[in-house]
mmCIF file of C-alpha atoms and ligand atoms in Angstrom:
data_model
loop_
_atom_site.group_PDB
_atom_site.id
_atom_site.type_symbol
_atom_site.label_atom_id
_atom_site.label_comp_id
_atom_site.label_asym_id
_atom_site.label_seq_id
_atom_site.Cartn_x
_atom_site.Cartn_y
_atom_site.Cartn_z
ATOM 1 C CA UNK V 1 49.695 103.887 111.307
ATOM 2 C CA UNK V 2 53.162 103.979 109.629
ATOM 3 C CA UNK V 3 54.662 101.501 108.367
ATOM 4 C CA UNK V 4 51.588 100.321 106.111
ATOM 5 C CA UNK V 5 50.872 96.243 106.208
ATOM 6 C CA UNK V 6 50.354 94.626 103.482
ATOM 7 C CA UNK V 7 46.976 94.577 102.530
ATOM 8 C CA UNK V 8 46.748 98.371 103.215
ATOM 9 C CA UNK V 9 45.606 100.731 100.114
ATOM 10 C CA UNK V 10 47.554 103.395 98.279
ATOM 11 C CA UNK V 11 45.789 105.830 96.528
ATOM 12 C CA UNK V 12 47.424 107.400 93.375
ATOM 13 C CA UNK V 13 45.783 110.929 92.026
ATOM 14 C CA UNK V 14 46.499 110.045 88.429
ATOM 15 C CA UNK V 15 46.244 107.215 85.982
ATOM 16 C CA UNK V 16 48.626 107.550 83.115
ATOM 17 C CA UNK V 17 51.940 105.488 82.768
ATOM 18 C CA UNK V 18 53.816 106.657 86.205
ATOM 19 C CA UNK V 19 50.278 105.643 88.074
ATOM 20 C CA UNK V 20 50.811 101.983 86.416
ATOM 21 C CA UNK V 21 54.261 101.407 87.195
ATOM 22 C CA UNK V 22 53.564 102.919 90.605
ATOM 23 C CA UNK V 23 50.445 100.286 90.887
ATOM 24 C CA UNK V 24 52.612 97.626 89.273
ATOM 25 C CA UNK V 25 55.308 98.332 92.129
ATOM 26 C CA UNK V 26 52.728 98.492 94.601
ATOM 27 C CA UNK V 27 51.084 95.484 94.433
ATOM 28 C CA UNK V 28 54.601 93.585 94.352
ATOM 29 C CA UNK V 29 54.915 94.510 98.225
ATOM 30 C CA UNK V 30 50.874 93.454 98.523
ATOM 31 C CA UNK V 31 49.310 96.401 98.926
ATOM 32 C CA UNK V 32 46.203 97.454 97.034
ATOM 33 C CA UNK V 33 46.136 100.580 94.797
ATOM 34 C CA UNK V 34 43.171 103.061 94.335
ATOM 35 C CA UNK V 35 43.200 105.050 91.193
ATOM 36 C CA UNK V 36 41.385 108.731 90.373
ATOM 37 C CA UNK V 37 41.385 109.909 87.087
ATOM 38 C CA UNK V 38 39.086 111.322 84.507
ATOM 39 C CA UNK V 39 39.318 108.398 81.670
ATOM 40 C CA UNK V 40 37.402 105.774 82.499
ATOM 41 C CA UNK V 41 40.333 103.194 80.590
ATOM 42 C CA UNK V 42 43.427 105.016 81.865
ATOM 43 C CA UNK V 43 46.673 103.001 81.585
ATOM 44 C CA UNK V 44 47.062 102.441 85.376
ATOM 45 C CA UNK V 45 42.955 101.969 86.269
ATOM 46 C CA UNK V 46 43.625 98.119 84.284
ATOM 47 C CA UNK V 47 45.910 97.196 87.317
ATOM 48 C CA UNK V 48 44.616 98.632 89.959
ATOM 49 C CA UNK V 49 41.949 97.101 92.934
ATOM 50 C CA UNK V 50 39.936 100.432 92.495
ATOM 51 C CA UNK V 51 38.881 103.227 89.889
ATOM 52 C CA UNK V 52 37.616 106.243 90.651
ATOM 53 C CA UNK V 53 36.470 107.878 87.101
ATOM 54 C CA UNK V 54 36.167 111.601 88.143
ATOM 55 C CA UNK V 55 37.491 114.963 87.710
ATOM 56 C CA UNK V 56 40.754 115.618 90.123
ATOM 57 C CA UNK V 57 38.901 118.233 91.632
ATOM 58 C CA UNK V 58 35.540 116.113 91.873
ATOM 59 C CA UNK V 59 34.318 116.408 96.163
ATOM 60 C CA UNK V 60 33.013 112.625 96.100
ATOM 61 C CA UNK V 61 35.462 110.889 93.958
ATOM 62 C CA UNK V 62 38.305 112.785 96.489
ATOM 63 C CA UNK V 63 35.981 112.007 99.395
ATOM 64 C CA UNK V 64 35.572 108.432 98.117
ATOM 65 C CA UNK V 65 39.801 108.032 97.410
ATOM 66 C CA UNK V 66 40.483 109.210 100.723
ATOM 67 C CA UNK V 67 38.074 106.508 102.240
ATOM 68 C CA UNK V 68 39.714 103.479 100.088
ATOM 69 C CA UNK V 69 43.311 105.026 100.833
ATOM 70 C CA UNK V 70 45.818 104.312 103.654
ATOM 71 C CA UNK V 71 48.135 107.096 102.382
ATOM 72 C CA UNK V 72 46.992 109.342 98.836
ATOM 73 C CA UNK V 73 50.319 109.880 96.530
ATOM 74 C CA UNK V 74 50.512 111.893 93.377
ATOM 75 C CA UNK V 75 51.417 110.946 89.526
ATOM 76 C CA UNK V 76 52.034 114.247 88.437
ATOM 77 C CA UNK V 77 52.055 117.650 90.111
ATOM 78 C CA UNK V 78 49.462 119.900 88.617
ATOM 79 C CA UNK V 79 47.281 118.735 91.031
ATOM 80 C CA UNK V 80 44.771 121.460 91.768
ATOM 81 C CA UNK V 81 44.865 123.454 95.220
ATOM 82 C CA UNK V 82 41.258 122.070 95.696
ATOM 83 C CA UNK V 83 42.005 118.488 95.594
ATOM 84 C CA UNK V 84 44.691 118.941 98.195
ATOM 85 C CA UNK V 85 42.229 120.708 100.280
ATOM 86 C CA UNK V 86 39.319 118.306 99.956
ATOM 87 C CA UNK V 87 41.474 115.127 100.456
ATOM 88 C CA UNK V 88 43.115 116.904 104.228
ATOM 89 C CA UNK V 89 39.448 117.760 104.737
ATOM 90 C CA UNK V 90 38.183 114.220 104.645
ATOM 91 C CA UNK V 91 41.537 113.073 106.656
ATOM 92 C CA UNK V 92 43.547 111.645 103.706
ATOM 93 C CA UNK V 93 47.314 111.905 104.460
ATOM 94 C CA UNK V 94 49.012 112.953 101.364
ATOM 95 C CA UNK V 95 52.599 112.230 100.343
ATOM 96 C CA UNK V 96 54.483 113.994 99.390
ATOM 97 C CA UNK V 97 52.553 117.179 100.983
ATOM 98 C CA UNK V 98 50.718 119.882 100.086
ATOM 99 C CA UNK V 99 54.377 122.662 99.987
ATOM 100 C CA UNK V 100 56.222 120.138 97.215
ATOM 101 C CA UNK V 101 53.186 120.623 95.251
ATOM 102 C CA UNK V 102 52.529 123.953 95.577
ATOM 103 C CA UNK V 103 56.663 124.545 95.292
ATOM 104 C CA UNK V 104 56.499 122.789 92.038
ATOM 105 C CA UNK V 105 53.913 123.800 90.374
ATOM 106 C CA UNK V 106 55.363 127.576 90.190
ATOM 107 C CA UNK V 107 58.520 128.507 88.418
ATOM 108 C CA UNK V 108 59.008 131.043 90.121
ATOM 109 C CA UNK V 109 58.355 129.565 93.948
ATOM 110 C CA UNK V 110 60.139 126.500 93.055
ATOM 111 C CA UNK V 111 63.397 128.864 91.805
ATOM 112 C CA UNK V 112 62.703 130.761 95.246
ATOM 113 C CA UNK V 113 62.442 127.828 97.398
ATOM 114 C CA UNK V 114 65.951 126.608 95.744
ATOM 115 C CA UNK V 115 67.735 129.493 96.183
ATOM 116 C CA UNK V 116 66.536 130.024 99.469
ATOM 117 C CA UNK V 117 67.639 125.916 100.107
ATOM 118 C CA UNK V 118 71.154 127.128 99.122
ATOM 119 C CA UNK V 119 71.015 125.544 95.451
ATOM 120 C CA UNK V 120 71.800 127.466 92.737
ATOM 121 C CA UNK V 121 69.367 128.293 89.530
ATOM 122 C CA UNK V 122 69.886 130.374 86.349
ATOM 123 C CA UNK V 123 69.020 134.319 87.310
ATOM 124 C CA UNK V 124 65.615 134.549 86.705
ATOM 125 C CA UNK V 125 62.787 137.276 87.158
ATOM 126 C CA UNK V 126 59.222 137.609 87.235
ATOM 127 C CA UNK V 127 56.566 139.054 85.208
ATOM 128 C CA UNK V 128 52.615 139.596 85.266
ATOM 129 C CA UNK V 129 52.264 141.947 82.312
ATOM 130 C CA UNK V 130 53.903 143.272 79.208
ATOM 131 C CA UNK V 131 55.395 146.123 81.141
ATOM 132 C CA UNK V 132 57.185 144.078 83.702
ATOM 133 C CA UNK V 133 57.705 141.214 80.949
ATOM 134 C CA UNK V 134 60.168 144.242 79.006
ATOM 135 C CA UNK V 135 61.755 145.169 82.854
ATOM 136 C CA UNK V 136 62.183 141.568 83.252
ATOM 137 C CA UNK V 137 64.291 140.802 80.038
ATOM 138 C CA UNK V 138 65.380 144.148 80.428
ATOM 139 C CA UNK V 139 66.918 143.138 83.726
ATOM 140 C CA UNK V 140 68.047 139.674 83.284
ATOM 141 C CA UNK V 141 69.248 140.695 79.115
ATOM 142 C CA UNK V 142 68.507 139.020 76.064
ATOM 143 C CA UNK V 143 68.456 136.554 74.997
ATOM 144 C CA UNK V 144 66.367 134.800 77.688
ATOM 145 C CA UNK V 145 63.773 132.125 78.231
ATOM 146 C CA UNK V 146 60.019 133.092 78.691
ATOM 147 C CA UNK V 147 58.193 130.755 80.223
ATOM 148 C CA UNK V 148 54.842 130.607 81.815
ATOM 149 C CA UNK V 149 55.156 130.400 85.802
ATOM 150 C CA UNK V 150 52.763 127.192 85.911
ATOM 151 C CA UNK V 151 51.043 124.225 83.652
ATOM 152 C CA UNK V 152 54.026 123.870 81.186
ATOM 153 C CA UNK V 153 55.585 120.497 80.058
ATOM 154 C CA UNK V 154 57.519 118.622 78.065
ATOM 155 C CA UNK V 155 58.912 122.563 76.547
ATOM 156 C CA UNK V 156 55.672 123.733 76.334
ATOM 157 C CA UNK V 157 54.722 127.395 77.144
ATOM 158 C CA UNK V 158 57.830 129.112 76.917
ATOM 159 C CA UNK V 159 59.747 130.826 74.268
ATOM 160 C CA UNK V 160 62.973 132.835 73.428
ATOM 161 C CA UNK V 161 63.093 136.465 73.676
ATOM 162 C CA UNK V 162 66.042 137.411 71.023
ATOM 163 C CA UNK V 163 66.004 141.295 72.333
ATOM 164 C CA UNK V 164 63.873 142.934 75.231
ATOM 165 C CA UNK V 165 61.829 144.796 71.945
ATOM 166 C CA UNK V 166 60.442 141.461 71.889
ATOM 167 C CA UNK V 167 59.372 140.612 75.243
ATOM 168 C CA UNK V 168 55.848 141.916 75.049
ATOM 169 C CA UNK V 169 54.924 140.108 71.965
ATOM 170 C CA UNK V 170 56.152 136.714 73.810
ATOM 171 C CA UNK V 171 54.294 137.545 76.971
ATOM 172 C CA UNK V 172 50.963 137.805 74.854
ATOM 173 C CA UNK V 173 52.279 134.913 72.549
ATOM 174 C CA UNK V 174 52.692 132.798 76.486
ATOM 175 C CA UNK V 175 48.668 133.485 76.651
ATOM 176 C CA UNK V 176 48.762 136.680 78.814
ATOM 177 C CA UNK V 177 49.536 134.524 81.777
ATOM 178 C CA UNK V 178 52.038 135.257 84.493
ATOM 179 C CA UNK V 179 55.691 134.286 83.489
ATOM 180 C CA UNK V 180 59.530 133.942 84.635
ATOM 181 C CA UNK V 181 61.851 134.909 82.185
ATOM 182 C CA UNK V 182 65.319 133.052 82.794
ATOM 183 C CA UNK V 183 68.741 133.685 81.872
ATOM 184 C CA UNK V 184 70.250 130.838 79.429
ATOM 185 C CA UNK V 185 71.654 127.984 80.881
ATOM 186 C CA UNK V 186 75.183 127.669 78.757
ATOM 187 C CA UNK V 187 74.933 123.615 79.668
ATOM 188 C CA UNK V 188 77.099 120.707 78.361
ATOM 189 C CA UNK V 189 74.680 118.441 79.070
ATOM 190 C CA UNK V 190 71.153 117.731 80.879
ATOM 191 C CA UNK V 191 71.714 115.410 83.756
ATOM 192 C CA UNK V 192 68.844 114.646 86.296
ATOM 193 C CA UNK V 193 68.964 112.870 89.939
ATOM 194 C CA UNK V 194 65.905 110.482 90.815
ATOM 195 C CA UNK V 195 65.761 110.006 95.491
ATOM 196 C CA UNK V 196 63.795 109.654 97.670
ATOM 197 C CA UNK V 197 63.129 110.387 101.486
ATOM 198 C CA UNK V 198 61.579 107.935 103.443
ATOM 199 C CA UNK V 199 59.029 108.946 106.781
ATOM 200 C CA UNK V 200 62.021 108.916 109.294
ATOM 201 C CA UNK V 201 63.953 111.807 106.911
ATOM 202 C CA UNK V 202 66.307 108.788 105.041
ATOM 203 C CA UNK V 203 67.769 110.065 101.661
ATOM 204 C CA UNK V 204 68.471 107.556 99.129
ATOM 205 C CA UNK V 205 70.163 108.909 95.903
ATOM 206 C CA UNK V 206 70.289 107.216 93.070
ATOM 207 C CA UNK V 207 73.247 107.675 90.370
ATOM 208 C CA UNK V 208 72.915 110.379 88.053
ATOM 209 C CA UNK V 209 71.172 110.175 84.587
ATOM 210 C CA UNK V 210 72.427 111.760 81.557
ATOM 211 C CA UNK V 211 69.716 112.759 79.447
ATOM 212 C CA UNK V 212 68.747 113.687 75.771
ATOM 213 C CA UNK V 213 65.445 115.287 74.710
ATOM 214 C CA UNK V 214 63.672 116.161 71.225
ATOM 215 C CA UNK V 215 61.473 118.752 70.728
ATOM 216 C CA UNK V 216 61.253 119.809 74.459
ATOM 217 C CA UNK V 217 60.211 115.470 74.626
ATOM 218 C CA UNK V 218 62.768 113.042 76.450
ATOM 219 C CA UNK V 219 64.051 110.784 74.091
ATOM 220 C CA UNK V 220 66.753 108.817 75.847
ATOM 221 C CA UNK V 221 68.798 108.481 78.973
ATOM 222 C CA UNK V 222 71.827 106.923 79.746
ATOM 223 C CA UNK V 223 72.327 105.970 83.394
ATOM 224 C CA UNK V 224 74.614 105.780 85.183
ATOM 225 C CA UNK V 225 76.107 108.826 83.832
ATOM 226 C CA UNK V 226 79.321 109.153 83.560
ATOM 227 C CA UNK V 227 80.289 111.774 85.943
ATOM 228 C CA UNK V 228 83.429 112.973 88.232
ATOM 229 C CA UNK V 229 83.228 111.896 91.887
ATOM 230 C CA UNK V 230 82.496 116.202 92.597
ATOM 231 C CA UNK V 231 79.718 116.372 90.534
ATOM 232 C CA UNK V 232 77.942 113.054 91.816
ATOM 233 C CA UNK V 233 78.632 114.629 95.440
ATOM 234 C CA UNK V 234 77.379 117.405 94.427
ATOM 235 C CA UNK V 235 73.937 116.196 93.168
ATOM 236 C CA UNK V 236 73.511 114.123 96.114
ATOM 237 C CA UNK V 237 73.813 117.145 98.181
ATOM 238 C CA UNK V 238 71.764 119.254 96.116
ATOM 239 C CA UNK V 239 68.963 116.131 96.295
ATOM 240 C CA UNK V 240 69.552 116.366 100.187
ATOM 241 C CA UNK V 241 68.857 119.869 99.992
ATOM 242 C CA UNK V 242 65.878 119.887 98.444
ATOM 243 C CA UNK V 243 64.473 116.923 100.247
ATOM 244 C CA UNK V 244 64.727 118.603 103.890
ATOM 245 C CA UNK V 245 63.758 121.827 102.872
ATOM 246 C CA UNK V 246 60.622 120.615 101.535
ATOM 247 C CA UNK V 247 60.454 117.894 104.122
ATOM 248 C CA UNK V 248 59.857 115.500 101.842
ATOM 249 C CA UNK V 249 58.254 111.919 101.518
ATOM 250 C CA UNK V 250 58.398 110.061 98.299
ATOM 251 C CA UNK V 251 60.251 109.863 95.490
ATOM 252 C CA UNK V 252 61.297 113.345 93.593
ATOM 253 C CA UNK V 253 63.256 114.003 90.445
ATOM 254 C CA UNK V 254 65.744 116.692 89.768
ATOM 255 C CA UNK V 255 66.473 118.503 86.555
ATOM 256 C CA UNK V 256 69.991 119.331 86.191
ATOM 257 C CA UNK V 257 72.050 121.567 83.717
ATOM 258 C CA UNK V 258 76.056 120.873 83.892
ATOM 259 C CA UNK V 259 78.474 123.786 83.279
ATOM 260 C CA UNK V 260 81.456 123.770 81.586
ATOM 261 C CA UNK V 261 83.082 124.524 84.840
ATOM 262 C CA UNK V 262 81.601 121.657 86.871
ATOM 263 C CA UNK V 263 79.139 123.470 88.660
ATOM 264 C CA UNK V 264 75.354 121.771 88.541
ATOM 265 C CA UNK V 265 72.478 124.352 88.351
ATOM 266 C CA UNK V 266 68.923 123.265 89.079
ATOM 267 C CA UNK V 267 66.175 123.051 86.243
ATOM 268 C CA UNK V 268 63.612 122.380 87.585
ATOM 269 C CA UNK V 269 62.180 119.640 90.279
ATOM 270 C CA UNK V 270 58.839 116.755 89.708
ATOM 271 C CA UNK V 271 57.630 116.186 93.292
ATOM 272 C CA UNK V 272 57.242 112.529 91.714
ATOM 273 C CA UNK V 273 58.962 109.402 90.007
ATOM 274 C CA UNK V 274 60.093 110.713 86.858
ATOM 275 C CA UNK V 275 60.794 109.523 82.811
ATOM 276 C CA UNK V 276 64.526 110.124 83.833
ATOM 277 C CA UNK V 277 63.998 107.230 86.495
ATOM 278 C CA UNK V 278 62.755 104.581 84.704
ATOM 279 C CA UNK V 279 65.965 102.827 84.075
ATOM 280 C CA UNK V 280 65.948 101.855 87.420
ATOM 281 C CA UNK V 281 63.357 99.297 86.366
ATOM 282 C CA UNK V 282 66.400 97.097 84.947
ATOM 283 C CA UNK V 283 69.356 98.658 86.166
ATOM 284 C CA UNK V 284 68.904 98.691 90.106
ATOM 285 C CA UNK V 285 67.398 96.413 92.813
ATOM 286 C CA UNK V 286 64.701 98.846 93.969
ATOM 287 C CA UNK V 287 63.366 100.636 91.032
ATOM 288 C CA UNK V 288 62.173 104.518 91.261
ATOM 289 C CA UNK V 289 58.600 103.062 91.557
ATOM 290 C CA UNK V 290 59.181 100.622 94.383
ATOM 291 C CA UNK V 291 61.127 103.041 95.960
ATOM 292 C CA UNK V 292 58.278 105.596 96.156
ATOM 293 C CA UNK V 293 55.480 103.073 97.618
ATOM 294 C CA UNK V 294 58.124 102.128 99.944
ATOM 295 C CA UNK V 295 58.815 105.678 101.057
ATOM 296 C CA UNK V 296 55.139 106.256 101.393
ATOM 297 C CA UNK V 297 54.153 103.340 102.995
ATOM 298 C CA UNK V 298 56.664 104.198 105.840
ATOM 299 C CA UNK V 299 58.755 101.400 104.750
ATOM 300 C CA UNK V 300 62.897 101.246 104.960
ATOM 301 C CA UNK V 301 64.213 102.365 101.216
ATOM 302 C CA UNK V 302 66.097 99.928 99.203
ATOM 303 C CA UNK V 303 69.619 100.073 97.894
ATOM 304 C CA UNK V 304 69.865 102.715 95.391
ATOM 305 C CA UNK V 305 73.054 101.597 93.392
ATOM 306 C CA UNK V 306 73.541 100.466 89.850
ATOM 307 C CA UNK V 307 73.344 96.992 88.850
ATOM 308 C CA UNK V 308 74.064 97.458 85.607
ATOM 309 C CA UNK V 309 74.583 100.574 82.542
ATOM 310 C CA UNK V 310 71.314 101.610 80.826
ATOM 311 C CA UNK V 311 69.686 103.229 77.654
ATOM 312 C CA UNK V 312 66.649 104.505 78.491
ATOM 313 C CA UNK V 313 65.074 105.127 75.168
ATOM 314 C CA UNK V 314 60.867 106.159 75.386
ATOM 315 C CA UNK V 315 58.313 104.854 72.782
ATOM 316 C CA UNK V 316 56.761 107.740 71.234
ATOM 317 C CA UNK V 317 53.717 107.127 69.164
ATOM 318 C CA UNK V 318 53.721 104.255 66.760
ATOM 319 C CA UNK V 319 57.083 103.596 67.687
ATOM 320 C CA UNK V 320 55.573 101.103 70.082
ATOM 321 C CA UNK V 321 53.933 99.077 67.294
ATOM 322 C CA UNK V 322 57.562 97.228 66.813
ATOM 323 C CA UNK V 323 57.152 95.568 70.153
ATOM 324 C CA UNK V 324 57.532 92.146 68.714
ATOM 325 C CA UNK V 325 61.237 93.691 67.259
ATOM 326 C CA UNK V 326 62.260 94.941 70.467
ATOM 327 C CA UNK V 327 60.674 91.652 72.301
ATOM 328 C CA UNK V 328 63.416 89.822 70.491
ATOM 329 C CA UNK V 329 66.561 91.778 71.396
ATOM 330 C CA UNK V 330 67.977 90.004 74.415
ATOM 331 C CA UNK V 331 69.543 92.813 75.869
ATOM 332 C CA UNK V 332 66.575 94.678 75.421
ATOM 333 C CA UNK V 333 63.881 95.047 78.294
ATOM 334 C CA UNK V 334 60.397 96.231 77.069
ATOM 335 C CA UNK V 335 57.808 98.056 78.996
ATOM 336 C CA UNK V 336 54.597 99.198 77.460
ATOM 337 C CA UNK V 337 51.636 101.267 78.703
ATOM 338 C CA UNK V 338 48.991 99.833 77.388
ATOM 339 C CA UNK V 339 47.849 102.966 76.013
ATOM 340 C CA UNK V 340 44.752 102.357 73.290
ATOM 341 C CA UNK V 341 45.615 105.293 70.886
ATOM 342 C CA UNK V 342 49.578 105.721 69.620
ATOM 343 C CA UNK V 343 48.649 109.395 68.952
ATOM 344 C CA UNK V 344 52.078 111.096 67.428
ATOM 345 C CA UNK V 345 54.270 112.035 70.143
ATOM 346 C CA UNK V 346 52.456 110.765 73.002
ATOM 347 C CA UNK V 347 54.622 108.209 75.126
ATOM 348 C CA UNK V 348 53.489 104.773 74.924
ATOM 349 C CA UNK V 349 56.043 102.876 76.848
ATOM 350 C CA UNK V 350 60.265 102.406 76.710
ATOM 351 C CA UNK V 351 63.020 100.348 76.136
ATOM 352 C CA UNK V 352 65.703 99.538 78.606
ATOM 353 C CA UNK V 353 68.764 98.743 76.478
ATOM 354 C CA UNK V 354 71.385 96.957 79.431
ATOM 355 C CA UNK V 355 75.319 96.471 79.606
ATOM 356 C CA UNK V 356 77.590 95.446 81.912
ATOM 357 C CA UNK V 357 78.279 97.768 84.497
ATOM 358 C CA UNK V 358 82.530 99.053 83.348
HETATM 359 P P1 LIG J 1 61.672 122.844 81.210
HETATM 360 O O1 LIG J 1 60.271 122.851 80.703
HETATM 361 O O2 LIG J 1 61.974 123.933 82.178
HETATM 362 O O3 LIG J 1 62.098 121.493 81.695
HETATM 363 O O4 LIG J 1 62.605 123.118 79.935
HETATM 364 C C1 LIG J 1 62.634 122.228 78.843
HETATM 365 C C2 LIG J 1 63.997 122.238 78.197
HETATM 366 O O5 LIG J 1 64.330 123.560 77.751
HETATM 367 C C3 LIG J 1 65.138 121.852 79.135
HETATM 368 O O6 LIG J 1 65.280 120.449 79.188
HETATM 369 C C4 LIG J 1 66.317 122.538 78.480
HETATM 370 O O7 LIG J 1 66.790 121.790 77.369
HETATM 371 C C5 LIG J 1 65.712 123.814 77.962
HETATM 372 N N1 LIG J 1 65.856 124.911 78.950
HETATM 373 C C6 LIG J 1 65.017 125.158 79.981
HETATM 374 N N2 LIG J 1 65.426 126.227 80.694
HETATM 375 C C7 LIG J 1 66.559 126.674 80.110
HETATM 376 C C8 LIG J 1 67.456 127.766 80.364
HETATM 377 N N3 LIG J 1 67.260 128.627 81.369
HETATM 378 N N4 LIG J 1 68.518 127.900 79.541
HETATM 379 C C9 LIG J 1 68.733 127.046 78.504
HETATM 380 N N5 LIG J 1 67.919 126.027 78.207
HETATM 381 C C10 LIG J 1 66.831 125.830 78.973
#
C-alpha cells in the first residue's frame, strides 16, 4: 500500500492551522485531504476535498474518516484513547501510532519513556493527591513546577510551588487532577528540534530553533539557531532517540532547555509538526508540513537543511489585521489562517522575516 499515489487520501484528525498547512502541503504532492473536526468552518476544512463535522470521539464520523483515508494523521495530540481505538477498529492505519500519542499526552510517561530512551529530563515526580503532591515537592525541593500530567498547553495547568507548605494548595489550585511536579530547568535558552522518520526508519533533522515565548504563548523563533557543532549533534541524537524508541512515522517536535554547561535536557515532545517548525515554510526546501505527508505517505523525506536565516514571529489576535503592512515588507513572508474571529491571544497566522544565510 506504501508509498501512497497521488490521488490517494490523507486524513487529518484536526482542523485548526497545523491541519491547513498540512492540507496545503498535501495537496502540493496531489493527494486529497479528509478533515474531522467539531467546527463546521475550521481553518483547514476550507482546503480540504472532505469535512467531517463531528466530535473526535464521534463512531461514524471516525468510521466515515477511516473509509475516505489512505493513511489517518494527527494535528494535535490530545486525541482521545477512543478515537484511536475506533479508527484501528474500522482498519484505518494511523501515523504516527497509537504509543507517541499515548507517550505524549502524559507528563509523566513521556518523562519515563525519555529517560528510559537514554535522554535526559529535569528530576521529576508524581502525584495523585495532596499527600503525595507535599512527598513529591518534598522529594524533588522547592521551588518546583506543578503541572497537571495531561491536557495542558501553551503554560497552562501548572504552577510554582515556592515551599513544599504550598504544594497542597497548588494541587487543588491544578483542579484535583493527577500531576508531575518538576525540578527547575536553570536554562539559557529554549531551543526546539522539528524531524521526522519516514516508513523505512529514515531520520531527517532539521537545524535547531531558538525560541522565545510570552505568557507560556510562542512569540518568535529564530532558526537556524546559532549553536556549537556539540549541541546540534547532540539534538540530532536526542531526535534519533526518540524517533526509534517510539518507532516513529511523521513529523515530531522536540522541546529543548540549554544549560549553561552545554548539556540539552528534554521539555517536552508534540508527536506532530509544531509552531517551532514553521520557518521551514521559507527557510528550507521541504517544509515541516511537506515533510510530514511525505513521511506518511511512505514517501522518501526531503533535504532538511537551511536555505536561508529566519524570524518566526506568530500573529496573535488582531495582530493579523496589519496584513496589508506586513504584505508590503519584501523580506517578509505572510501566512494567515483564515481564522473568522481574532479573539485576544489566539494565533491567527505568522510572519517569516528572511536573511541571508551567514
Ligand atoms: P510546557 O507546558 O511544559 O511546555 O512549559 C511551558 C514553559 O514553561 C516552557 O516553555 C518553559 O519556559 C517553562 N518551563 C516548563 N518546565 C520547566 C521547568 N521544569 N523548569 C523551568 N521552566 C520550565
Amino acid at each position: 500500500m506504501f508509498p501512497l499515489p497521488p490521488g490517494s487520501t490523507i486524513g487529518i484528525l484536526g482542523g485548526g492551522q497545523l491541519g491547513r498547512m498540512l492540507a496545503q502541503a498535501a495537496s502540493r504532492l496531489g493527494f486529497d485531504v479528509a478533515i474531522l473536526d467539531p467546527e463546521a468552518d475550521c481553518p483547514a476544512g476550507r482546503v480540504a476535498a472532505h469535512v467531517i463535522t463531528t466530535a473526535y470521539d464521534d463512531p461514524e464520523g471516525l468510521a466515515a474518516l477511516a473509509r475516505l483515508s489512505d493513511v489517518v494523521s494527527f494535528e494535535f495530540e490530545n486525541v482521545p484513547a477512543a478515537a484511536l481505538e475506533r479508527l484501528a477498529a474500522a482498519g484505518a492505519q494511523t501515523a504516527p501510532g497509537p504509543r507517541a500519542l499515548a507517550v505524549a499526552q502524559d507528563r509523566v510517561d513521556e518523562k519515563t519513556f525519555l529517560n528510559g530512551a537514554g535522554v535526559a529530563t529535569v528530576a521529576f515526580a508524581a502525584a495523585d493527591g495532596p499527600e503525595s503532591a507535599i512527598e513529591a515537592v518534598g522529594r524533588i525541593g522547592a521551588p518546583a513546577l506543578m503541572k497537571t500530567r495531561r491536557d495542558g498547553y501553551d503554560g497552562k495547568g501548572q504552577r510554582w510551588v515556592e515551599h513544599v507548605a504550598a504544594a497542597a494548595a497548588a494541587f487543588e489550585a491544578l483542579g484535583g487532577k493527577p500531576v508531575i511536579v518538576e525540578a527547575p530547568a536553570a536554562f539559557v535558552r529554549e531551543l526546539s528540534v522539528i524531524a521526522a522518520r519516514g516508513r523505512d526508519g529514515g531520520i531527517a533533522v532539521y537545524p535547531l530553533a531558538e525560541n522565545h515565548h510570552e505568557g507560556g504563548v510562542l512569540r518568535r523563533t529564530l532558526a537556524p539557531a546559532e549553536v556549537t557543532p556539540k549541541i546540534a549533534a547532540q539534538a540530532e541524537r536526542i531526535a534519533a532517540q526518540i524517533l526509534a524508541g517510539l518507532d516513529y512515522v511523521g513529523v515530531i517536535g522536540v522541546e529543548l532547555f540549554e544549560l549553561a554547561d552545554g548539556r540539552l535536557l528534554v521539555n517536552e515532545i508534540a508527536p506532530r509538526v509544531h509552531n517551532t517548525g514553521h520557518w521551514t515554510m521559507d527557510g528550507c526546501e521541504v517544509d515541516q508540513f511537506e515533510q510530514h505527508i511525505r513521511a506518511v505517505a511512505g514517501w522518501p523525506l526531503g533535504p532538511t537543511h537551511a536555505l536561508a536565516r529566519v524570524e518566526m514571529t506568530n500573529l496573535l489576535g488582531e495582530e493579523a489585521l496589519a496584513w496589508a503592512k506586513l504584505a508590503a515588507e519584501p523580506e517578509a513572508r505572510l501566512h494567515l489562517y483564515g481564522k473568522r474571529d481574532a479573539k485576544p491571544g489566539r494565533k491567527m497566522g505568522h510572519v517569516n522575516r528572511l536573511r541571508p544565510l551567514r
